[in-house]
XYZ file of N, CA and C in Angstrom:
306
model
N 22.704 46.568 -21.198
C 22.705 46.865 -19.880
C 21.770 45.920 -19.220
N 22.010 45.497 -18.031
C 21.156 44.530 -17.197
C 21.011 45.163 -15.859
N 19.864 45.149 -15.548
C 19.457 45.630 -14.117
C 19.309 44.450 -13.243
N 19.915 44.556 -12.026
C 19.838 43.522 -11.085
C 18.928 44.152 -10.022
N 17.850 43.369 -9.599
C 16.974 43.921 -8.624
C 16.716 43.009 -7.378
N 16.756 43.633 -6.272
C 16.721 43.034 -4.927
C 16.008 43.763 -4.033
N 15.258 42.976 -3.119
C 14.501 43.705 -1.991
C 14.835 43.309 -0.614
N 14.748 44.271 0.265
C 14.886 44.072 1.646
C 14.062 44.762 2.597
N 13.899 44.480 3.807
C 13.127 45.135 4.625
C 13.658 45.179 6.052
N 13.664 46.467 6.695
C 14.304 46.672 8.057
C 13.090 47.362 8.921
N 13.503 47.312 10.149
C 12.702 48.149 11.081
C 13.078 49.689 10.826
N 12.194 50.480 11.286
C 12.299 51.935 11.328
C 13.635 52.410 11.891
N 13.843 51.923 12.897
C 15.111 52.040 13.826
C 16.359 51.703 13.046
N 16.401 50.728 12.307
C 17.527 50.182 11.462
C 17.513 50.749 10.112
N 16.770 51.559 9.572
C 16.668 52.053 8.324
C 17.957 53.031 7.986
N 18.189 53.906 8.787
C 19.296 55.026 8.723
C 20.549 54.086 8.849
N 20.810 53.268 9.753
C 22.067 52.594 9.916
C 22.209 51.656 8.566
N 21.094 51.094 8.085
C 21.346 50.348 6.840
C 21.702 51.084 5.715
N 21.098 52.380 5.460
C 21.477 53.201 4.426
C 23.084 53.671 4.683
N 23.403 53.925 5.795
C 24.774 54.202 6.121
C 25.704 53.163 5.639
N 25.278 51.872 5.929
C 26.109 50.640 5.629
C 26.178 50.761 3.816
N 25.093 51.014 3.220
C 25.205 51.001 1.858
C 26.096 52.127 1.261
N 25.930 53.244 1.888
C 26.642 54.418 1.408
C 28.310 54.374 1.745
N 28.508 53.659 3.046
C 29.920 53.513 3.334
C 30.717 52.403 3.010
N 29.992 51.341 2.578
C 30.698 50.037 2.296
C 30.199 49.406 1.065
N 28.957 49.228 0.861
C 28.442 48.448 -0.336
C 28.595 49.217 -1.480
N 28.200 50.464 -1.774
C 28.300 51.324 -2.956
C 29.661 51.490 -3.294
N 30.665 51.879 -2.355
C 31.968 52.112 -2.710
C 32.648 50.948 -3.105
N 32.203 49.682 -2.683
C 32.843 48.501 -3.182
C 32.389 48.118 -4.580
N 31.097 48.352 -4.797
C 30.643 48.032 -6.253
C 31.273 48.942 -7.128
N 31.548 50.330 -6.926
C 32.032 51.242 -7.914
C 33.428 50.707 -8.374
N 34.111 49.949 -7.667
C 35.411 49.349 -7.903
C 35.357 48.148 -8.795
N 34.279 47.626 -9.083
C 33.942 46.488 -9.887
C 34.018 46.712 -11.314
N 34.711 45.975 -12.187
C 34.530 46.055 -13.643
C 33.109 45.842 -14.160
N 32.284 46.685 -14.819
C 31.154 46.336 -15.292
C 30.012 46.855 -14.539
N 30.413 47.408 -13.305
C 29.222 48.071 -12.614
C 28.952 49.390 -13.172
N 27.765 49.638 -13.331
C 27.369 50.987 -14.100
C 26.407 51.809 -13.308
N 26.429 51.777 -11.978
C 25.634 52.464 -11.111
C 24.408 51.772 -10.481
N 23.520 52.629 -9.769
C 22.339 52.048 -9.158
C 21.577 52.861 -8.610
N 20.318 52.513 -7.900
C 19.431 53.166 -7.200
C 19.168 52.347 -6.013
N 18.925 53.073 -4.799
C 18.238 52.459 -3.699
C 17.043 53.178 -3.539
N 15.773 52.516 -3.531
C 14.370 53.066 -3.284
C 14.021 52.661 -2.032
N 13.342 53.714 -1.293
C 12.765 53.498 0.085
C 11.443 53.744 0.157
N 10.736 52.903 1.044
C 9.326 53.239 1.298
C 9.100 52.844 2.764
N 8.740 53.835 3.494
C 8.446 53.705 4.953
C 6.885 53.364 5.009
N 6.678 52.475 5.864
C 5.431 51.894 6.258
C 5.117 51.713 7.699
N 4.062 51.255 8.024
C 3.565 51.067 9.457
C 4.407 49.818 10.195
N 4.722 48.939 9.216
C 5.439 47.761 9.697
C 6.828 47.714 9.557
N 7.499 48.757 9.087
C 8.994 48.852 8.934
C 9.328 49.725 7.579
N 10.409 49.264 7.008
C 10.888 50.256 5.905
C 11.423 49.273 4.791
N 10.839 49.361 3.630
C 11.229 48.463 2.514
C 12.253 49.325 1.665
N 13.156 48.380 1.093
C 14.064 49.041 0.322
C 14.102 48.104 -1.031
N 14.199 48.673 -2.008
C 14.107 48.207 -3.545
C 15.600 48.594 -4.021
N 16.476 47.721 -4.313
C 17.855 47.992 -4.795
C 18.055 47.618 -6.310
N 18.221 48.567 -6.985
C 18.354 48.268 -8.672
C 19.961 48.808 -8.735
N 20.796 47.743 -9.398
C 22.086 48.036 -9.791
C 22.248 47.754 -11.246
N 23.068 48.318 -11.983
C 23.122 48.243 -13.379
C 24.563 47.646 -13.774
N 24.550 46.740 -14.734
C 25.653 45.831 -15.104
C 25.850 45.947 -16.520
N 27.068 45.848 -17.041
C 27.221 45.858 -18.563
C 27.122 44.524 -19.033
N 27.261 43.523 -18.172
C 27.111 42.243 -18.986
C 26.920 41.123 -17.789
N 26.513 39.952 -18.184
C 26.233 38.823 -17.283
C 27.713 38.405 -16.745
N 28.760 38.463 -17.442
C 30.036 38.188 -16.951
C 30.285 39.219 -15.734
N 30.021 40.342 -15.761
C 30.366 41.367 -14.657
C 29.508 40.941 -13.507
N 28.298 40.591 -13.658
C 27.376 40.159 -12.574
C 27.957 38.773 -11.930
N 28.389 37.916 -12.754
C 29.082 36.598 -12.310
C 30.326 36.974 -11.446
N 31.054 37.932 -11.768
C 32.264 38.432 -11.136
C 32.003 38.887 -9.783
N 30.796 39.587 -9.647
C 30.196 40.030 -8.388
C 29.575 39.066 -7.514
N 28.730 38.329 -8.007
C 27.844 37.382 -7.483
C 28.327 35.888 -7.431
N 29.209 35.502 -8.173
C 29.610 34.152 -8.343
C 28.809 33.300 -9.387
N 29.168 32.091 -9.413
C 28.533 31.212 -10.397
C 27.056 31.271 -10.489
N 26.475 31.293 -9.359
C 25.077 31.485 -9.187
C 24.626 32.985 -9.063
N 24.484 33.408 -10.380
C 24.373 34.991 -10.644
C 23.145 35.504 -9.923
N 22.103 34.681 -9.613
C 20.918 35.152 -9.021
C 20.961 35.130 -7.397
N 22.095 34.570 -6.866
C 22.129 34.536 -5.485
C 22.404 36.042 -4.834
N 21.669 36.351 -3.925
C 21.815 37.688 -3.234
C 23.168 37.754 -2.646
N 23.676 38.959 -2.590
C 24.989 39.178 -1.942
C 24.767 40.088 -0.750
N 24.715 39.647 0.459
C 24.379 40.453 1.410
C 25.496 40.218 2.602
N 26.205 41.036 2.792
C 27.304 41.070 3.929
C 26.624 40.912 5.296
N 27.238 40.325 6.228
C 26.841 40.053 7.537
C 26.238 41.250 8.153
N 27.046 42.297 8.032
C 26.692 43.696 8.770
C 25.151 43.986 8.176
N 24.942 43.975 6.878
C 23.806 44.254 6.359
C 22.581 43.368 6.800
N 23.005 42.010 6.955
C 22.112 41.137 7.307
C 21.517 41.341 8.655
N 22.453 41.904 9.639
C 22.036 42.070 11.080
C 21.113 43.190 10.988
N 21.165 44.212 10.105
C 20.151 45.295 10.018
C 18.806 45.113 9.431
N 18.749 44.127 8.639
C 17.550 43.736 7.791
C 16.701 42.774 8.622
N 15.342 42.932 8.634
C 14.494 42.022 9.265
C 14.116 40.860 8.244
N 14.197 41.408 6.938
C 13.851 40.197 6.033
C 14.479 40.611 4.673
N 14.896 39.791 3.919
C 15.353 40.017 2.573
C 15.232 38.886 1.581
N 15.293 39.272 0.272
C 15.188 38.159 -0.803
C 16.551 37.626 -0.896
N 16.647 36.311 -0.893
C 17.781 35.498 -1.137
C 18.283 35.370 -2.500
N 17.387 35.787 -3.482
C 17.534 35.803 -4.823
C 17.419 37.168 -5.448
N 18.185 37.459 -6.475
C 18.096 38.729 -7.175
C 17.392 38.413 -8.489
N 16.672 39.326 -9.074
C 16.087 39.132 -10.538
C 16.929 40.094 -11.380
N 16.975 39.633 -12.732
C 17.844 40.338 -13.799
C 16.881 40.639 -14.774
N 17.027 41.870 -15.241
C 16.251 42.472 -16.340
C 17.111 43.080 -17.335
N 16.807 42.882 -18.782
C 17.498 43.578 -19.712
C 16.868 44.993 -19.823
N 17.789 46.060 -19.842
C 17.283 47.412 -19.829
C 16.608 47.592 -21.374
N 15.457 47.837 -21.417
C 14.856 48.027 -22.721
C 14.889 49.533 -23.250
N 14.674 50.234 -22.250
C 14.793 51.855 -22.384
C 15.323 52.442 -21.331
N 16.270 53.385 -21.581
C 17.004 54.164 -20.606
C 16.551 55.600 -20.831
N 15.777 56.312 -20.116
C 15.303 57.635 -20.322
C 15.669 58.463 -19.242
N 17.010 58.225 -18.708
C 17.474 59.357 -17.682
C 18.115 60.446 -18.496
């Protein structure tokens, strides 16, 4: 199992619309992809805005490549999401899941 990790930041006003985009568009789209094994969206509210830490799980590097393209570390951020975000990573990190204690 491979965890794909990405970070984004938005204003307080755009936090709920961004979550709505994830719930309504991004996550349903991911669920339809072969090799997608679920994920988490973590949120931290602060004085300067809202940080999101997104972790998706994939069964193989081939499944990540099918999602992200040949440059597997390239972030995949639809235009609608980009409009809601104040800042975001343009690269994703990948980790092998060493222990799954869910």
